[in-house]
PDB file of C-alpha atoms in Angstrom:
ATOM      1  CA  UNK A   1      96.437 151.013  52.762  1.00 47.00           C
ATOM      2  CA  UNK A   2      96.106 154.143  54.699  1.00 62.00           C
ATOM      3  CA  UNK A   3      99.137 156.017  55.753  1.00 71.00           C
ATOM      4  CA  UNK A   4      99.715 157.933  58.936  1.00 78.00           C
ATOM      5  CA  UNK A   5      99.744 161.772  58.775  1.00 81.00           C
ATOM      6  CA  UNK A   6     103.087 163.031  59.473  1.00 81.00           C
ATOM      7  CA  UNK A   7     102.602 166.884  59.806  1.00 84.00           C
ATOM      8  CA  UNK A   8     101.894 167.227  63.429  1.00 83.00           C
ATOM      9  CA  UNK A   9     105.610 167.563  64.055  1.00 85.00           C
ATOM     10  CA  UNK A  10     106.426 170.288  61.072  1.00 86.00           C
ATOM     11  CA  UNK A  11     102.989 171.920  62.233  1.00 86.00           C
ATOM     12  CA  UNK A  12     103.846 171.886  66.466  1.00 85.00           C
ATOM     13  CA  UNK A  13     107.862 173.733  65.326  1.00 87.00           C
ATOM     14  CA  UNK A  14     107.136 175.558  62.848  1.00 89.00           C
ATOM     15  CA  UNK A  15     103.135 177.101  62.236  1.00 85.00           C
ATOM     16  CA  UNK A  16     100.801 178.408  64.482  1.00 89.00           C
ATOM     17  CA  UNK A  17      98.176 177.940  67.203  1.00 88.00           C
ATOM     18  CA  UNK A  18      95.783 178.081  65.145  1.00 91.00           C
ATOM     19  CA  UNK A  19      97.022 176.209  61.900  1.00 89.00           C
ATOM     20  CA  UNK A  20      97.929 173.136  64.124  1.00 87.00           C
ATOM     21  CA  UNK A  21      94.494 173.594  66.037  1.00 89.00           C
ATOM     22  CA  UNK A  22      92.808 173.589  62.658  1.00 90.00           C
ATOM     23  CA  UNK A  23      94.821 170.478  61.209  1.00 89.00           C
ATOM     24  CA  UNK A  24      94.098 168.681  64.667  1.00 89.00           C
ATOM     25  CA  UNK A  25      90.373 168.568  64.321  1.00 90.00           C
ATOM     26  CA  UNK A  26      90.549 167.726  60.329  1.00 90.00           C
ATOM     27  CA  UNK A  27      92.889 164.626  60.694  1.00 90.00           C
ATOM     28  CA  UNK A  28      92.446 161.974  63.796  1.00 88.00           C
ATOM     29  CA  UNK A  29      95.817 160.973  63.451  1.00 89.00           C
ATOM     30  CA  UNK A  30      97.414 164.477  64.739  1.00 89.00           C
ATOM     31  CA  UNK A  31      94.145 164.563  67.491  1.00 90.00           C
ATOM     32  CA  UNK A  32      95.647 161.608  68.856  1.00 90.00           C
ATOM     33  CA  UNK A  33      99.283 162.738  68.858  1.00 90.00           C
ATOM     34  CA  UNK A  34      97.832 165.637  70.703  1.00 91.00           C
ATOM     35  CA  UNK A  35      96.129 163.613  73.544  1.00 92.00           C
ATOM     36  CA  UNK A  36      99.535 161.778  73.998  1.00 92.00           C
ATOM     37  CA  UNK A  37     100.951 165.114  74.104  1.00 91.00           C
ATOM     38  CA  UNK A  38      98.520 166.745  76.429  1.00 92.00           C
ATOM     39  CA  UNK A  39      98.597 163.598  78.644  1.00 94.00           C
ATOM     40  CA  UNK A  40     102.893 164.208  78.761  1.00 92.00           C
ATOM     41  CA  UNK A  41     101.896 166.941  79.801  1.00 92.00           C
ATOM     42  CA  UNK A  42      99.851 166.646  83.071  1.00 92.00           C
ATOM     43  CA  UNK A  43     102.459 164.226  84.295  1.00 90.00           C
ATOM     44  CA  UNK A  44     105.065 166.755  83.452  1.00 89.00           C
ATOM     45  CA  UNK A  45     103.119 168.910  85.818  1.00 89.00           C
ATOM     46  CA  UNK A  46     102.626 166.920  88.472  1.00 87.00           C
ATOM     47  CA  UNK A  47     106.604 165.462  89.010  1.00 88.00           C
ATOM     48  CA  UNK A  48     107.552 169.511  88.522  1.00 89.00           C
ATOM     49  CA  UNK A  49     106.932 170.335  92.010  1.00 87.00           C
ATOM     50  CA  UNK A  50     108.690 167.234  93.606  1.00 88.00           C
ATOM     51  CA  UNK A  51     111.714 167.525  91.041  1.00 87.00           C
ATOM     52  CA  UNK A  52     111.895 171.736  92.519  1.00 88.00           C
ATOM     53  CA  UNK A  53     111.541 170.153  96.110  1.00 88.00           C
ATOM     54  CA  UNK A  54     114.306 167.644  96.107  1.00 88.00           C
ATOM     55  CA  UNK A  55     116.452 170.630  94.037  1.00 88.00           C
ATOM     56  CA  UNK A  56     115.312 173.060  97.171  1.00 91.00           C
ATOM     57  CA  UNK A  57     116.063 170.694  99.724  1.00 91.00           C
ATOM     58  CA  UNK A  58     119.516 169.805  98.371  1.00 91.00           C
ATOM     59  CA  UNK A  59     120.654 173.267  97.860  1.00 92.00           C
ATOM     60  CA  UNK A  60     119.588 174.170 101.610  1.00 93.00           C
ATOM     61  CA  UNK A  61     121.655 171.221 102.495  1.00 93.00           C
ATOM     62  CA  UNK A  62     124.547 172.404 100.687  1.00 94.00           C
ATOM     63  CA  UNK A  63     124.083 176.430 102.171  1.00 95.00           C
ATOM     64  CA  UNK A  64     123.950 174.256 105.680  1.00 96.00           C
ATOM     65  CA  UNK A  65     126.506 172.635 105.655  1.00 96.00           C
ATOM     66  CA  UNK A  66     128.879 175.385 104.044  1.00 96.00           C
ATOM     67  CA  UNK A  67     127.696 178.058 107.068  1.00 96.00           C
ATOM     68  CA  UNK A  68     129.194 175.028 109.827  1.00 96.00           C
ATOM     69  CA  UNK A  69     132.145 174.824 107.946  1.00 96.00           C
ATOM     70  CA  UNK A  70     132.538 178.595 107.737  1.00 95.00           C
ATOM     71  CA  UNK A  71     131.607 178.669 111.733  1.00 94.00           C
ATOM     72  CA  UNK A  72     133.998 175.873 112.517  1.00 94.00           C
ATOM     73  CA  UNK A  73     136.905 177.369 110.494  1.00 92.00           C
ATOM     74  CA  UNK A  74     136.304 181.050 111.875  1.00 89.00           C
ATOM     75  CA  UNK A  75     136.243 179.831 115.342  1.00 87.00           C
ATOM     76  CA  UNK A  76     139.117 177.363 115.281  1.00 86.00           C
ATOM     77  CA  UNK A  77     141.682 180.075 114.047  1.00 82.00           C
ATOM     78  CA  UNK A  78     139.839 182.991 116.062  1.00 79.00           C
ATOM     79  CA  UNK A  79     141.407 180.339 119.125  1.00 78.00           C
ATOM     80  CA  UNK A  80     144.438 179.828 117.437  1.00 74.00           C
ATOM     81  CA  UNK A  81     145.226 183.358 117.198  1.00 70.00           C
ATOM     82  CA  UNK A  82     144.026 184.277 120.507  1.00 64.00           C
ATOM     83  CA  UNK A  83     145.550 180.801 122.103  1.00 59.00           C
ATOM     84  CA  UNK A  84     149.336 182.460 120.751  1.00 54.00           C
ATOM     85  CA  UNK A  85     148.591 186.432 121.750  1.00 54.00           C
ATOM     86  CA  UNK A  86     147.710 184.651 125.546  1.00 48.00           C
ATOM     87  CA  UNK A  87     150.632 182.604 125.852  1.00 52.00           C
ATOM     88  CA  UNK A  88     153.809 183.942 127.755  1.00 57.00           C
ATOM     89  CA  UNK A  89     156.104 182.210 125.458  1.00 57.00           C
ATOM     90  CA  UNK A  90     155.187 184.300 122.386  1.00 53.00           C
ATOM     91  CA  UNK A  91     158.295 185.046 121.184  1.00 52.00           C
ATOM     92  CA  UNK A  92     157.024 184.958 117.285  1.00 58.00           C
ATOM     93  CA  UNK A  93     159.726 186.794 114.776  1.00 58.00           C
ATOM     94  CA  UNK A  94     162.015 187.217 117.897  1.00 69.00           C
ATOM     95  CA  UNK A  95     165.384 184.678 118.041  1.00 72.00           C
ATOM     96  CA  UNK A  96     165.633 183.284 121.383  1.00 76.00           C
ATOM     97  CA  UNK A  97     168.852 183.980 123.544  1.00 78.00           C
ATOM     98  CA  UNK A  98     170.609 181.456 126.161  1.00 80.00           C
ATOM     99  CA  UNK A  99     169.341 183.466 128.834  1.00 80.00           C
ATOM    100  CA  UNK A 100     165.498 183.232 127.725  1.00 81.00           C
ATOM    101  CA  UNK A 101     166.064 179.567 128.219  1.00 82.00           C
ATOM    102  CA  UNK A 102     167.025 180.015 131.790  1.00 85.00           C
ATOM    103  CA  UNK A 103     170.906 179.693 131.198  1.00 88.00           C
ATOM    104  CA  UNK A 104     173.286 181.841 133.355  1.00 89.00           C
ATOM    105  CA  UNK A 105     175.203 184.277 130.934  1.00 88.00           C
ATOM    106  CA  UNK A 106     177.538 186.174 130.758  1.00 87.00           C
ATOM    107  CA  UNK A 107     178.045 189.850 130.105  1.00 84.00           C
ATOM    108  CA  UNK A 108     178.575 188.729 126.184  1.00 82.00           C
ATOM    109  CA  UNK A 109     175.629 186.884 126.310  1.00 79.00           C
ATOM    110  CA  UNK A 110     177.486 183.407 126.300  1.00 83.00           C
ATOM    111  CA  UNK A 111     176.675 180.602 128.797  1.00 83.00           C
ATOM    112  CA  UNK A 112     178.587 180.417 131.939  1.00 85.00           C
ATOM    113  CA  UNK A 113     180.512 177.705 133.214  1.00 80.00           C
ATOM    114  CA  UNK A 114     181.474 177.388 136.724  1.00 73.00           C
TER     115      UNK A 114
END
């Protein structure tokens, strides 16, 4: 019985280009390892570009979406703010009195009955 040569491993981590190219064309075992390798390889190469693609397109998504929400936010408190500056009932930080109401006072300030 013939056993399988197991040094392609140790050889790939550990030793050289050219110790593992030399052991590859010595034992048929590793040159087959290889091909698998190599063929891993190519189709390693050829899903790269789509895996980077879906990555791009996601992260532009993201970046999108993030920008509207910035928009959205900036504008809906720029109106906010400018909605209470405009108004004629701004009376923010100020306590209201009877007579801002519309009540008829009094010299004191108290409500007048009649």
């Amino acid at each position: 019985m013939k056993t399988n040569c197991s040094k392609y491993q140790t050889l790939f981590i550990f030793k050289s280009e050219e110790e593992l190219k030399n052991h590859i064309e010595t034992c048929p075992d590793c040159k087959r390892e290889q091909e698998e390798m190599d063929k891993v390889s190519c189709l390693l190469k050829e899903v790269r570009f789509e895996v980077l693609k879906r990555k791009t397109k996601k992260k532009a998504a993201i970046k999108i979406a993030c920008a509207f929400l910035t928009v959205f936010l900036a504008s809906s408190a720029l109106f906010l703010v400018g909605y209470n500056t405009n108004s004629d009932n701004n009376f923010y930080g100020e306590v209201l009195s009877a007579y801002d109401y519309g009540f008829p006072v009094d010299s004191y300030g108290l409500i007048t009955v009649e």
